[in-house]
PDB file of C-alpha atoms in Angstrom:
ATOM      1  CA  UNK X1347      23.877 135.293 140.125  1.00  0.00           C
ATOM      2  CA  UNK X1348      27.294 134.329 138.837  1.00  0.00           C
ATOM      3  CA  UNK X1349      30.162 132.938 140.877  1.00  0.00           C
ATOM      4  CA  UNK X1350      32.013 136.283 140.641  1.00  0.00           C
ATOM      5  CA  UNK X1351      29.079 138.067 142.273  1.00  0.00           C
ATOM      6  CA  UNK X1352      29.134 135.637 145.195  1.00  0.00           C
ATOM      7  CA  UNK X1353      32.876 136.170 145.595  1.00  0.00           C
ATOM      8  CA  UNK X1354      32.444 139.956 145.444  1.00  0.00           C
ATOM      9  CA  UNK X1355      29.686 139.988 148.054  1.00  0.00           C
ATOM     10  CA  UNK X1356      31.608 137.531 150.225  1.00  0.00           C
ATOM     11  CA  UNK X1357      34.734 139.688 150.197  1.00  0.00           C
ATOM     12  CA  UNK X1358      32.642 142.809 150.806  1.00  0.00           C
ATOM     13  CA  UNK X1359      30.846 141.198 153.759  1.00  0.00           C
ATOM     14  CA  UNK X1360      34.136 139.905 155.192  1.00  0.00           C
ATOM     15  CA  UNK X1361      35.827 143.320 154.966  1.00  0.00           C
ATOM     16  CA  UNK X1362      32.820 145.000 156.549  1.00  0.00           C
ATOM     17  CA  UNK X1363      32.697 142.446 159.361  1.00  0.00           C
ATOM     18  CA  UNK X1364      36.416 142.805 160.081  1.00  0.00           C
ATOM     19  CA  UNK X1365      36.118 146.608 160.169  1.00  0.00           C
ATOM     20  CA  UNK X1366      33.108 146.537 162.502  1.00  0.00           C
ATOM     21  CA  UNK X1367      34.776 143.933 164.703  1.00  0.00           C
ATOM     22  CA  UNK X1368      37.966 145.989 164.930  1.00  0.00           C
ATOM     23  CA  UNK X1369      36.074 149.169 165.838  1.00  0.00           C
ATOM     24  CA  UNK X1370      33.965 147.429 168.484  1.00  0.00           C
ATOM     25  CA  UNK X1371      36.971 145.612 169.946  1.00  0.00           C
ATOM     26  CA  UNK X1372      39.027 148.799 170.021  1.00  0.00           C
ATOM     27  CA  UNK X1373      36.173 150.689 171.627  1.00  0.00           C
ATOM     28  CA  UNK X1374      35.624 148.022 174.271  1.00  0.00           C
ATOM     29  CA  UNK X1375      39.311 147.695 175.119  1.00  0.00           C
ATOM     30  CA  UNK X1376      39.907 151.449 175.469  1.00  0.00           C
ATOM     31  CA  UNK X1377      36.813 152.483 177.427  1.00  0.00           C
ATOM     32  CA  UNK X1378      37.494 155.120 180.062  1.00  0.00           C
ATOM     33  CA  UNK X1379      35.366 156.725 182.771  1.00  0.00           C
ATOM     34  CA  UNK X1380      35.250 159.946 180.779  1.00  0.00           C
ATOM     35  CA  UNK X1381      31.759 161.382 180.395  1.00  0.00           C
ATOM     36  CA  UNK X1382      30.484 161.589 176.846  1.00  0.00           C
ATOM     37  CA  UNK X1383      27.687 163.557 175.266  1.00  0.00           C
ATOM     38  CA  UNK X1384      24.636 161.598 174.200  1.00  0.00           C
ATOM     39  CA  UNK X1385      25.581 162.061 170.566  1.00  0.00           C
ATOM     40  CA  UNK X1386      26.175 159.269 168.068  1.00  0.00           C
ATOM     41  CA  UNK X1387      29.515 160.639 166.878  1.00  0.00           C
ATOM     42  CA  UNK X1388      30.723 161.094 170.465  1.00  0.00           C
ATOM     43  CA  UNK X1389      29.587 157.803 171.970  1.00  0.00           C
ATOM     44  CA  UNK X1390      33.080 156.383 172.480  1.00  0.00           C
ATOM     45  CA  UNK X1391      36.070 157.328 174.581  1.00  0.00           C
ATOM     46  CA  UNK X1392      39.785 156.649 174.585  1.00  0.00           C
ATOM     47  CA  UNK X1393      41.925 155.402 171.730  1.00  0.00           C
ATOM     48  CA  UNK X1394      39.004 153.554 170.143  1.00  0.00           C
ATOM     49  CA  UNK X1395      37.302 156.887 169.517  1.00  0.00           C
ATOM     50  CA  UNK X1396      40.464 158.308 167.957  1.00  0.00           C
ATOM     51  CA  UNK X1397      40.940 155.255 165.725  1.00  0.00           C
ATOM     52  CA  UNK X1398      37.293 155.374 164.644  1.00  0.00           C
ATOM     53  CA  UNK X1399      37.479 159.089 163.839  1.00  0.00           C
ATOM     54  CA  UNK X1400      40.703 158.580 161.871  1.00  0.00           C
ATOM     55  CA  UNK X1401      39.252 155.670 159.895  1.00  0.00           C
ATOM     56  CA  UNK X1402      36.141 157.718 159.073  1.00  0.00           C
ATOM     57  CA  UNK X1403      38.297 160.591 157.870  1.00  0.00           C
ATOM     58  CA  UNK X1404      40.324 158.251 155.670  1.00  0.00           C
ATOM     59  CA  UNK X1405      37.176 156.660 154.239  1.00  0.00           C
ATOM     60  CA  UNK X1406      35.581 160.051 153.507  1.00  0.00           C
ATOM     61  CA  UNK X1407      38.720 161.390 151.835  1.00  0.00           C
ATOM     62  CA  UNK X1408      39.114 158.156 149.849  1.00  0.00           C
ATOM     63  CA  UNK X1409      35.557 158.348 148.535  1.00  0.00           C
ATOM     64  CA  UNK X1410      36.143 161.877 147.266  1.00  0.00           C
ATOM     65  CA  UNK X1411      39.503 161.003 145.703  1.00  0.00           C
ATOM     66  CA  UNK X1412      38.221 157.826 144.042  1.00  0.00           C
ATOM     67  CA  UNK X1413      35.178 159.527 142.500  1.00  0.00           C
ATOM     68  CA  UNK X1414      37.288 162.450 141.298  1.00  0.00           C
ATOM     69  CA  UNK X1415      39.893 160.100 139.794  1.00  0.00           C
ATOM     70  CA  UNK X1416      37.179 157.965 138.189  1.00  0.00           C
ATOM     71  CA  UNK X1417      35.580 161.014 136.606  1.00  0.00           C
ATOM     72  CA  UNK X1418      38.977 162.057 135.220  1.00  0.00           C
ATOM     73  CA  UNK X1419      39.590 158.597 133.772  1.00  0.00           C
ATOM     74  CA  UNK X1420      36.166 158.525 132.145  1.00  0.00           C
ATOM     75  CA  UNK X1421      36.686 161.999 130.667  1.00  0.00           C
ATOM     76  CA  UNK X1422      40.038 160.888 129.257  1.00  0.00           C
ATOM     77  CA  UNK X1423      38.437 157.865 127.606  1.00  0.00           C
ATOM     78  CA  UNK X1424      35.480 159.941 126.336  1.00  0.00           C
ATOM     79  CA  UNK X1425      32.997 157.721 128.147  1.00  0.00           C
ATOM     80  CA  UNK X1426      31.591 160.661 130.100  1.00  0.00           C
ATOM     81  CA  UNK X1427      29.927 162.118 127.007  1.00  0.00           C
ATOM     82  CA  UNK X1428      27.224 159.458 127.252  1.00  0.00           C
ATOM     83  CA  UNK X1429      23.974 160.804 128.784  1.00  0.00           C
ATOM     84  CA  UNK X1430      23.552 157.772 131.043  1.00  0.00           C
ATOM     85  CA  UNK X1431      27.070 158.206 132.403  1.00  0.00           C
ATOM     86  CA  UNK X1432      26.380 161.875 133.097  1.00  0.00           C
ATOM     87  CA  UNK X1433      23.234 160.929 135.016  1.00  0.00           C
ATOM     88  CA  UNK X1434      25.153 158.367 137.062  1.00  0.00           C
ATOM     89  CA  UNK X1435      27.839 160.902 137.950  1.00  0.00           C
ATOM     90  CA  UNK X1436      25.255 163.520 138.893  1.00  0.00           C
ATOM     91  CA  UNK X1437      23.723 160.964 141.247  1.00  0.00           C
ATOM     92  CA  UNK X1438      27.107 160.014 142.699  1.00  0.00           C
ATOM     93  CA  UNK X1439      28.093 163.628 143.267  1.00  0.00           C
ATOM     94  CA  UNK X1440      24.745 164.351 144.900  1.00  0.00           C
ATOM     95  CA  UNK X1441      25.232 161.386 147.232  1.00  0.00           C
ATOM     96  CA  UNK X1442      28.773 162.596 148.012  1.00  0.00           C
ATOM     97  CA  UNK X1443      27.498 166.109 148.687  1.00  0.00           C
ATOM     98  CA  UNK X1444      24.872 164.908 151.170  1.00  0.00           C
ATOM     99  CA  UNK X1445      27.390 162.545 152.762  1.00  0.00           C
ATOM    100  CA  UNK X1446      29.959 165.309 153.237  1.00  0.00           C
ATOM    101  CA  UNK X1447      27.343 167.798 154.438  1.00  0.00           C
ATOM    102  CA  UNK X1448      26.062 165.253 156.942  1.00  0.00           C
ATOM    103  CA  UNK X1449      29.523 164.784 158.404  1.00  0.00           C
ATOM    104  CA  UNK X1450      30.137 168.532 158.384  1.00  0.00           C
ATOM    105  CA  UNK X1451      26.921 169.209 160.306  1.00  0.00           C
ATOM    106  CA  UNK X1452      27.777 166.434 162.780  1.00  0.00           C
ATOM    107  CA  UNK X1453      31.230 167.889 163.418  1.00  0.00           C
ATOM    108  CA  UNK X1454      29.910 171.460 163.754  1.00  0.00           C
ATOM    109  CA  UNK X1455      27.231 170.344 166.233  1.00  0.00           C
ATOM    110  CA  UNK X1456      29.754 168.302 168.200  1.00  0.00           C
ATOM    111  CA  UNK X1457      32.153 171.254 168.450  1.00  0.00           C
ATOM    112  CA  UNK X1458      29.314 173.611 169.403  1.00  0.00           C
ATOM    113  CA  UNK X1459      28.121 171.236 172.131  1.00  0.00           C
ATOM    114  CA  UNK X1460      31.639 170.822 173.499  1.00  0.00           C
ATOM    115  CA  UNK X1461      32.129 174.595 173.643  1.00  0.00           C
ATOM    116  CA  UNK X1462      28.761 175.366 175.232  1.00  0.00           C
ATOM    117  CA  UNK X1463      28.648 172.429 177.669  1.00  0.00           C
ATOM    118  CA  UNK X1464      30.189 173.259 181.045  1.00  0.00           C
ATOM    119  CA  UNK X1465      31.599 170.020 182.427  1.00  0.00           C
TER     120      UNK X1465
END
């Protein structure tokens, strides 16, 4: 592996660690006595939960925007006519579709549970 790969993975690991640390710290510092559903997406309370939800929304929107912009750039430069590139983009869009559908189902279930739960 080249030096650039080590730098890339180091920066990636550092950014991931900082993000996880910030979410866990925010969650710990803003814990309330509010009851939560036993549901992964609803396992936090207080401002930490709001910050986490906002960051997830920003990340999801960014992924969609970046892939859409990248596809536009590749079409402009005529790189997307290559069969391998088309296969890669089909894979990326399939991953995005499952990712978005997963979040959609999570949100729908969370809303349904909040409406039907009498607490």
